[in-house]
PDB file of C-alpha atoms in Angstrom:
ATOM      1  CA  ASP T1333      -5.102  10.099  15.573  1.00 54.00           C
ATOM      2  CA  THR T1334      -5.396   6.395  16.395  1.00 77.00           C
ATOM      3  CA  GLY T1335      -4.565   5.169  12.901  1.00 92.00           C
ATOM      4  CA  VAL T1336      -6.372   2.670  10.705  1.00 96.00           C
ATOM      5  CA  SER T1337      -7.572  -0.411  12.567  1.00 96.00           C
ATOM      6  CA  GLN T1338      -8.609  -3.788  11.173  1.00 97.00           C
ATOM      7  CA  ASP T1339     -10.424  -6.690  12.733  1.00 97.00           C
ATOM      8  CA  PRO T1340      -9.716  -9.556  13.009  1.00 97.00           C
ATOM      9  CA  ARG T1341      -5.951  -9.626  12.628  1.00 96.00           C
ATOM     10  CA  HIS T1342      -5.982 -13.298  11.718  1.00 97.00           C
ATOM     11  CA  LYS T1343      -8.695 -15.546  10.317  1.00 98.00           C
ATOM     12  CA  ILE T1344      -8.501 -19.256   9.563  1.00 98.00           C
ATOM     13  CA  THR T1345     -11.450 -20.698   7.700  1.00 98.00           C
ATOM     14  CA  LYS T1346     -12.381 -23.798   5.788  1.00 98.00           C
ATOM     15  CA  ARG T1347     -12.853 -23.700   2.040  1.00 98.00           C
ATOM     16  CA  GLY T1348     -16.414 -22.807   1.151  1.00 97.00           C
ATOM     17  CA  GLN T1349     -17.111 -20.728   4.253  1.00 98.00           C
ATOM     18  CA  ASN T1350     -17.911 -17.002   4.197  1.00 98.00           C
ATOM     19  CA  VAL T1351     -15.719 -14.489   6.008  1.00 98.00           C
ATOM     20  CA  THR T1352     -16.114 -10.786   6.800  1.00 98.00           C
ATOM     21  CA  PHE T1353     -13.419  -8.296   7.696  1.00 98.00           C
ATOM     22  CA  ARG T1354     -13.841  -4.859   9.201  1.00 98.00           C
ATOM     23  CA  CYS T1355     -11.793  -1.692   8.705  1.00 98.00           C
ATOM     24  CA  ASP T1356     -12.024   1.530  10.732  1.00 97.00           C
ATOM     25  CA  PRO T1357     -10.253   4.404   8.959  1.00 96.00           C
ATOM     26  CA  ILE T1358      -8.628   7.456  10.480  1.00 94.00           C
ATOM     27  CA  SER T1359     -11.598   9.449  11.714  1.00 91.00           C
ATOM     28  CA  GLU T1360     -11.386  12.499   9.447  1.00 86.00           C
ATOM     29  CA  HIS T1361     -10.522  10.528   6.282  1.00 91.00           C
ATOM     30  CA  ASN T1362     -13.263  10.301   3.680  1.00 91.00           C
ATOM     31  CA  ARG T1363     -11.530   7.838   1.338  1.00 93.00           C
ATOM     32  CA  LEU T1364     -11.102   4.172   2.184  1.00 96.00           C
ATOM     33  CA  TYR T1365      -9.268   1.504   0.182  1.00 96.00           C
ATOM     34  CA  TRP T1366      -8.908  -2.262   0.215  1.00 97.00           C
ATOM     35  CA  TYR T1367      -5.804  -4.053  -1.059  1.00 97.00           C
ATOM     36  CA  ARG T1368      -4.686  -7.673  -1.090  1.00 97.00           C
ATOM     37  CA  GLN T1369      -1.093  -8.769  -0.536  1.00 95.00           C
ATOM     38  CA  THR T1370       0.235 -12.267  -1.174  1.00 95.00           C
ATOM     39  CA  LEU T1371       3.631 -13.570  -0.122  1.00 91.00           C
ATOM     40  CA  GLY T1372       6.471 -12.010  -2.067  1.00 88.00           C
ATOM     41  CA  GLN T1373       4.252  -9.463  -3.789  1.00 93.00           C
ATOM     42  CA  GLY T1374       3.291  -5.872  -3.281  1.00 94.00           C
ATOM     43  CA  PRO T1375      -0.257  -4.931  -2.348  1.00 96.00           C
ATOM     44  CA  GLU T1376      -2.804  -5.115  -5.172  1.00 96.00           C
ATOM     45  CA  PHE T1377      -5.710  -2.695  -5.346  1.00 95.00           C
ATOM     46  CA  LEU T1378      -9.182  -4.167  -4.849  1.00 96.00           C
ATOM     47  CA  THR T1379     -11.607  -1.267  -4.387  1.00 96.00           C
ATOM     48  CA  TYR T1380     -12.079   2.181  -2.910  1.00 94.00           C
ATOM     49  CA  PHE T1381     -14.802   4.365  -1.417  1.00 94.00           C
ATOM     50  CA  GLN T1382     -15.271   8.070  -1.152  1.00 92.00           C
ATOM     51  CA  ASN T1383     -17.623   8.503   1.773  1.00 92.00           C
ATOM     52  CA  GLU T1384     -20.222   5.760   1.250  1.00 92.00           C
ATOM     53  CA  ALA T1385     -19.876   5.565  -2.535  1.00 93.00           C
ATOM     54  CA  GLN T1386     -17.826   2.732  -4.031  1.00 93.00           C
ATOM     55  CA  LEU T1387     -16.034   4.484  -6.888  1.00 91.00           C
ATOM     56  CA  GLU T1388     -13.746   1.831  -8.362  1.00 90.00           C
ATOM     57  CA  LYS T1389     -13.438  -1.944  -8.301  1.00 92.00           C
ATOM     58  CA  SER T1390     -10.554  -3.994  -9.617  1.00 91.00           C
ATOM     59  CA  ARG T1391     -11.080  -6.963 -11.890  1.00 88.00           C
ATOM     60  CA  LEU T1392      -9.448  -8.921  -9.059  1.00 83.00           C
ATOM     61  CA  LEU T1393     -12.666  -8.413  -7.117  1.00 86.00           C
ATOM     62  CA  SER T1394     -14.691 -11.402  -8.283  1.00 88.00           C
ATOM     63  CA  ASP T1395     -18.411 -11.822  -7.692  1.00 92.00           C
ATOM     64  CA  ARG T1396     -17.603 -13.628  -4.444  1.00 96.00           C
ATOM     65  CA  PHE T1397     -16.171 -10.408  -2.992  1.00 96.00           C
ATOM     66  CA  SER T1398     -18.296  -7.538  -1.764  1.00 96.00           C
ATOM     67  CA  ALA T1399     -17.343  -4.394   0.095  1.00 96.00           C
ATOM     68  CA  GLU T1400     -19.538  -1.861   1.821  1.00 96.00           C
ATOM     69  CA  ARG T1401     -19.146   1.402   3.656  1.00 96.00           C
ATOM     70  CA  PRO T1402     -22.736   2.095   4.685  1.00 90.00           C
ATOM     71  CA  LYS T1403     -22.361   5.326   6.646  1.00 86.00           C
ATOM     72  CA  GLY T1404     -19.112   6.578   5.211  1.00 85.00           C
ATOM     73  CA  SER T1405     -17.166   5.513   8.284  1.00 90.00           C
ATOM     74  CA  PHE T1406     -16.092   1.886   8.767  1.00 96.00           C
ATOM     75  CA  SER T1407     -16.034  -0.608   5.911  1.00 97.00           C
ATOM     76  CA  THR T1408     -16.547  -4.352   5.616  1.00 98.00           C
ATOM     77  CA  LEU T1409     -15.107  -6.751   3.060  1.00 98.00           C
ATOM     78  CA  GLU T1410     -16.935 -10.054   2.670  1.00 97.00           C
ATOM     79  CA  ILE T1411     -15.674 -13.090   0.806  1.00 97.00           C
ATOM     80  CA  GLN T1412     -18.263 -15.745   0.044  1.00 97.00           C
ATOM     81  CA  ARG T1413     -17.463 -19.408  -0.638  1.00 97.00           C
ATOM     82  CA  THR T1414     -13.797 -18.956   0.150  1.00 97.00           C
ATOM     83  CA  GLU T1415     -11.167 -20.728  -1.934  1.00 96.00           C
ATOM     84  CA  GLN T1416      -7.572 -21.584  -1.092  1.00 96.00           C
ATOM     85  CA  GLY T1417      -6.438 -18.916  -3.547  1.00 95.00           C
ATOM     86  CA  ASP T1418      -8.082 -16.295  -1.340  1.00 97.00           C
ATOM     87  CA  SER T1419      -5.400 -16.861   1.323  1.00 97.00           C
ATOM     88  CA  ALA T1420      -3.615 -13.525   1.626  1.00 97.00           C
ATOM     89  CA  MET T1421      -3.170 -10.439   3.751  1.00 96.00           C
ATOM     90  CA  TYR T1422      -6.067  -8.009   3.275  1.00 97.00           C
ATOM     91  CA  LEU T1423      -5.008  -4.421   3.855  1.00 97.00           C
ATOM     92  CA  CYS T1424      -7.199  -1.412   4.435  1.00 97.00           C
ATOM     93  CA  ALA T1425      -6.021   2.164   3.931  1.00 96.00           C
ATOM     94  CA  SER T1426      -7.548   5.618   4.237  1.00 95.00           C
ATOM     95  CA  SER T1427      -6.778   9.090   2.987  1.00 93.00           C
ATOM     96  CA  SER T1428      -8.154  12.607   3.069  1.00 87.00           C
ATOM     97  CA  THR T1429      -9.188  14.792   0.151  1.00 80.00           C
ATOM     98  CA  SER T1430      -8.358  17.969   2.052  1.00 76.00           C
ATOM     99  CA  GLY T1431      -5.169  19.962   1.625  1.00 69.00           C
ATOM    100  CA  SER T1432      -2.159  18.473  -0.136  1.00 68.00           C
ATOM    101  CA  SER T1433      -2.336  15.062   1.442  1.00 74.00           C
ATOM    102  CA  TYR T1434      -2.156  12.399  -1.256  1.00 86.00           C
ATOM    103  CA  GLU T1435      -0.740   9.508   0.722  1.00 92.00           C
ATOM    104  CA  GLN T1436      -2.735   6.555   1.949  1.00 94.00           C
ATOM    105  CA  TYR T1437      -2.344   5.326   5.518  1.00 95.00           C
ATOM    106  CA  PHE T1438      -2.516   1.582   6.008  1.00 96.00           C
ATOM    107  CA  GLY T1439      -3.848  -0.595   8.775  1.00 96.00           C
ATOM    108  CA  PRO T1440      -2.061  -3.685  10.131  1.00 94.00           C
ATOM    109  CA  GLY T1441      -3.991  -6.027   7.856  1.00 95.00           C
ATOM    110  CA  THR T1442      -6.094  -9.166   8.270  1.00 97.00           C
ATOM    111  CA  ARG T1443      -4.284 -12.376   7.410  1.00 96.00           C
ATOM    112  CA  LEU T1444      -6.685 -14.923   5.912  1.00 98.00           C
ATOM    113  CA  THR T1445      -5.802 -18.597   5.712  1.00 98.00           C
ATOM    114  CA  VAL T1446      -8.200 -20.881   3.845  1.00 98.00           C
ATOM    115  CA  THR T1447      -7.706 -24.581   4.592  1.00 97.00           C
TER     116      THR T1447
ATOM    117  CA  ALA M1308      -1.886   1.190 -17.298  1.00 83.00           C
ATOM    118  CA  GLN M1309       0.596   1.909 -14.565  1.00 91.00           C
ATOM    119  CA  SER M1310       3.423  -0.244 -13.229  1.00 95.00           C
ATOM    120  CA  VAL M1311       6.416  -0.205 -10.906  1.00 97.00           C
ATOM    121  CA  ALA M1312       9.644  -2.157 -11.110  1.00 97.00           C
ATOM    122  CA  GLN M1313      11.933  -2.759  -8.169  1.00 98.00           C
ATOM    123  CA  PRO M1314      14.808  -4.582  -9.827  1.00 97.00           C
ATOM    124  CA  GLU M1315      16.478  -5.813  -6.633  1.00 97.00           C
ATOM    125  CA  ASP M1316      14.719  -8.312  -4.384  1.00 96.00           C
ATOM    126  CA  GLN M1317      17.433  -7.938  -1.741  1.00 97.00           C
ATOM    127  CA  VAL M1318      19.896  -5.179  -0.873  1.00 98.00           C
ATOM    128  CA  ASN M1319      22.584  -5.597   1.777  1.00 98.00           C
ATOM    129  CA  VAL M1320      24.423  -2.575   3.172  1.00 98.00           C
ATOM    130  CA  ALA M1321      26.921  -2.204   5.986  1.00 98.00           C
ATOM    131  CA  GLU M1322      25.817  -0.039   8.894  1.00 98.00           C
ATOM    132  CA  GLY M1323      26.940   3.555   8.424  1.00 97.00           C
ATOM    133  CA  ASN M1324      27.227   3.264   4.633  1.00 98.00           C
ATOM    134  CA  PRO M1325      24.898   5.047   2.231  1.00 98.00           C
ATOM    135  CA  LEU M1326      22.002   3.026   0.865  1.00 98.00           C
ATOM    136  CA  THR M1327      19.981   3.144  -2.340  1.00 98.00           C
ATOM    137  CA  VAL M1328      16.830   1.186  -3.148  1.00 98.00           C
ATOM    138  CA  LYS M1329      15.892   1.436  -6.814  1.00 98.00           C
ATOM    139  CA  CYS M1330      12.483   2.055  -8.364  1.00 98.00           C
ATOM    140  CA  THR M1331      11.354   2.743 -11.923  1.00 98.00           C
ATOM    141  CA  TYR M1332       7.793   3.395 -12.965  1.00 97.00           C
ATOM    142  CA  SER M1333       5.503   3.565 -15.964  1.00 96.00           C
ATOM    143  CA  VAL M1334       2.372   5.707 -16.027  1.00 92.00           C
ATOM    144  CA  SER M1335       0.483   7.789 -18.560  1.00 89.00           C
ATOM    145  CA  GLY M1336       0.704  11.454 -17.719  1.00 89.00           C
ATOM    146  CA  ASN M1337       2.335  12.858 -14.620  1.00 91.00           C
ATOM    147  CA  PRO M1338       3.048  10.515 -11.702  1.00 93.00           C
ATOM    148  CA  TYR M1339       2.509  10.715  -8.013  1.00 94.00           C
ATOM    149  CA  LEU M1340       5.195   8.533  -6.400  1.00 97.00           C
ATOM    150  CA  PHE M1341       5.436   7.054  -2.922  1.00 97.00           C
ATOM    151  CA  TRP M1342       7.720   4.943  -0.763  1.00 98.00           C
ATOM    152  CA  TYR M1343       6.386   2.730   2.005  1.00 98.00           C
ATOM    153  CA  VAL M1344       8.182   0.500   4.522  1.00 97.00           C
ATOM    154  CA  GLN M1345       6.836  -2.730   5.985  1.00 95.00           C
ATOM    155  CA  TYR M1346       8.118  -4.285   9.192  1.00 90.00           C
ATOM    156  CA  PRO M1347       7.273  -7.904  10.121  1.00 83.00           C
ATOM    157  CA  ASN M1348       3.640  -8.385  11.192  1.00 75.00           C
ATOM    158  CA  ARG M1349       2.891  -4.716  10.662  1.00 79.00           C
ATOM    159  CA  GLY M1350       1.150  -2.727   7.988  1.00 84.00           C
ATOM    160  CA  LEU M1351       2.755  -0.421   5.476  1.00 94.00           C
ATOM    161  CA  GLN M1352       4.153   2.822   6.844  1.00 95.00           C
ATOM    162  CA  PHE M1353       4.329   5.897   4.624  1.00 95.00           C
ATOM    163  CA  LEU M1354       7.874   7.254   4.198  1.00 96.00           C
ATOM    164  CA  LEU M1355       7.751   9.988   1.565  1.00 96.00           C
ATOM    165  CA  LYS M1356       6.090  11.175  -1.640  1.00 95.00           C
ATOM    166  CA  TYR M1357       6.727  13.110  -4.806  1.00 95.00           C
ATOM    167  CA  ILE M1358       3.773  15.124  -6.055  1.00 93.00           C
ATOM    168  CA  THR M1359       5.261  18.152  -7.791  1.00 90.00           C
ATOM    169  CA  GLY M1360       8.083  20.661  -7.394  1.00 90.00           C
ATOM    170  CA  ASP M1361      11.588  19.882  -6.155  1.00 92.00           C
ATOM    171  CA  ASN M1362      12.870  16.591  -7.524  1.00 94.00           C
ATOM    172  CA  LEU M1363      14.563  15.719  -4.228  1.00 96.00           C
ATOM    173  CA  VAL M1364      12.050  14.925  -1.530  1.00 96.00           C
ATOM    174  CA  LYS M1365      12.783  14.239   2.117  1.00 96.00           C
ATOM    175  CA  GLY M1366      10.805  11.957   4.349  1.00 95.00           C
ATOM    176  CA  SER M1367      10.737  10.148   7.649  1.00 92.00           C
ATOM    177  CA  TYR M1368      13.739   8.612   9.433  1.00 93.00           C
ATOM    178  CA  GLY M1369      16.319  10.482   7.322  1.00 95.00           C
ATOM    179  CA  PHE M1370      15.216   8.944   4.021  1.00 97.00           C
ATOM    180  CA  GLU M1371      15.068  10.915   0.787  1.00 97.00           C
ATOM    181  CA  ALA M1372      14.220  10.112  -2.813  1.00 98.00           C
ATOM    182  CA  GLU M1373      15.052  11.689  -6.145  1.00 96.00           C
ATOM    183  CA  PHE M1374      12.481  11.953  -8.915  1.00 97.00           C
ATOM    184  CA  ASN M1375      14.022  11.662 -12.378  1.00 97.00           C
ATOM    185  CA  LYS M1376      11.435  12.181 -15.099  1.00 95.00           C
ATOM    186  CA  SER M1377      13.711  11.345 -18.044  1.00 95.00           C
ATOM    187  CA  GLN M1378      14.731   8.025 -16.480  1.00 96.00           C
ATOM    188  CA  THR M1379      11.271   7.425 -14.960  1.00 97.00           C
ATOM    189  CA  SER M1380      12.948   6.622 -11.666  1.00 98.00           C
ATOM    190  CA  PHE M1381      12.339   7.379  -8.007  1.00 98.00           C
ATOM    191  CA  HIS M1382      15.208   5.851  -6.052  1.00 98.00           C
ATOM    192  CA  LEU M1383      15.149   5.836  -2.250  1.00 98.00           C
ATOM    193  CA  LYS M1384      18.327   6.922  -0.495  1.00 98.00           C
ATOM    194  CA  LYS M1385      19.802   7.455   2.943  1.00 98.00           C
ATOM    195  CA  PRO M1386      23.294   8.829   3.647  1.00 97.00           C
ATOM    196  CA  SER M1387      24.081   6.555   6.593  1.00 97.00           C
ATOM    197  CA  ALA M1388      22.255   3.267   7.169  1.00 97.00           C
ATOM    198  CA  LEU M1389      21.083   2.048  10.578  1.00 97.00           C
ATOM    199  CA  VAL M1390      20.439  -1.553  11.585  1.00 96.00           C
ATOM    200  CA  SER M1391      16.881  -0.474  12.382  1.00 95.00           C
ATOM    201  CA  ASP M1392      16.369   0.394   8.687  1.00 96.00           C
ATOM    202  CA  SER M1393      16.254  -3.338   7.921  1.00 96.00           C
ATOM    203  CA  ALA M1394      12.769  -3.959   6.493  1.00 96.00           C
ATOM    204  CA  LEU M1395      10.787  -4.478   3.279  1.00 97.00           C
ATOM    205  CA  TYR M1396      10.456  -1.376   1.109  1.00 98.00           C
ATOM    206  CA  PHE M1397       7.775  -0.756  -1.495  1.00 98.00           C
ATOM    207  CA  CYS M1398       7.626   1.874  -4.215  1.00 98.00           C
ATOM    208  CA  ALA M1399       4.174   2.872  -5.501  1.00 97.00           C
ATOM    209  CA  VAL M1400       2.781   5.059  -8.291  1.00 96.00           C
ATOM    210  CA  ARG M1401      -0.544   6.543  -9.350  1.00 93.00           C
ATOM    211  CA  ARG M1402      -1.588   8.890 -12.100  1.00 90.00           C
ATOM    212  CA  ALA M1403      -1.876  12.540 -11.139  1.00 86.00           C
ATOM    213  CA  ASN M1404      -5.567  12.808 -12.003  1.00 76.00           C
ATOM    214  CA  PHE M1405      -8.319  13.590  -9.597  1.00 68.00           C
ATOM    215  CA  GLY M1406     -10.429  10.517  -9.201  1.00 69.00           C
ATOM    216  CA  ASN M1407      -7.616   8.118 -10.019  1.00 69.00           C
ATOM    217  CA  GLU M1408      -6.833   6.817  -6.571  1.00 82.00           C
ATOM    218  CA  LYS M1409      -5.443   3.376  -7.284  1.00 90.00           C
ATOM    219  CA  LEU M1410      -1.885   2.836  -6.063  1.00 94.00           C
ATOM    220  CA  THR M1411       0.209   0.324  -7.995  1.00 96.00           C
ATOM    221  CA  PHE M1412       3.039  -1.183  -5.973  1.00 97.00           C
ATOM    222  CA  GLY M1413       6.289  -2.849  -6.892  1.00 97.00           C
ATOM    223  CA  THR M1414       7.167  -6.302  -5.591  1.00 97.00           C
ATOM    224  CA  GLY M1415       9.305  -4.900  -2.794  1.00 97.00           C
ATOM    225  CA  THR M1416      12.992  -4.816  -1.888  1.00 98.00           C
ATOM    226  CA  ARG M1417      14.228  -6.406   1.308  1.00 97.00           C
ATOM    227  CA  LEU M1418      16.866  -4.156   2.840  1.00 97.00           C
ATOM    228  CA  THR M1419      19.275  -5.703   5.318  1.00 97.00           C
ATOM    229  CA  ILE M1420      21.715  -3.522   7.222  1.00 97.00           C
ATOM    230  CA  ILE M1421      24.721  -5.480   8.429  1.00 97.00           C
ATOM    231  CA  PRO M1422      26.184  -4.373  11.784  1.00 95.00           C
TER     232      PRO M1422
END
């Protein structure tokens, strides 16, 4: 079990540019989640997938945000036309639907800075 | 809607003393409750959960938490604090329905253990 991995760990971009983040979940986990965390706040839910299906999206996820999980394994989160308000830590988590495991396991996060 | 309140931004405890980090929640129906810990530049680490059954749950690193349905609380406790327990702690809740996967987090409590 190598844990949830995220790439890149840090991203600095200029306002108006597009950015894409990648998340690799724990290998046997079929659910994958994206959260956003700003300074002094807890993580806020953005979206989640079960296998390749995107089952829920938060109202926080504006039209500039899109997430995919094409083969039910890794996921990407793209932000188009970035704004300074998008600066945050983007966290990915995964979980399993088998057994009595309800907890989500988090990756180290991608810190985005929009200048 | 679901929400979590962590009323203390900061808790300071002397090493060796018992510690308590408070959490209250609001959710329709039965709750699933979780505690996570976040160290600097690292992702959230799962500590413990309440799903059903015994109101006192035990988790990693000697931590435990007590579910109190009448007070809608889930306080985190440890009998004897270690300096290494110093970190940011988050309480989270979700509804106990299949298909409702969204975790709602509190704003976090920074725990400092004083040597």
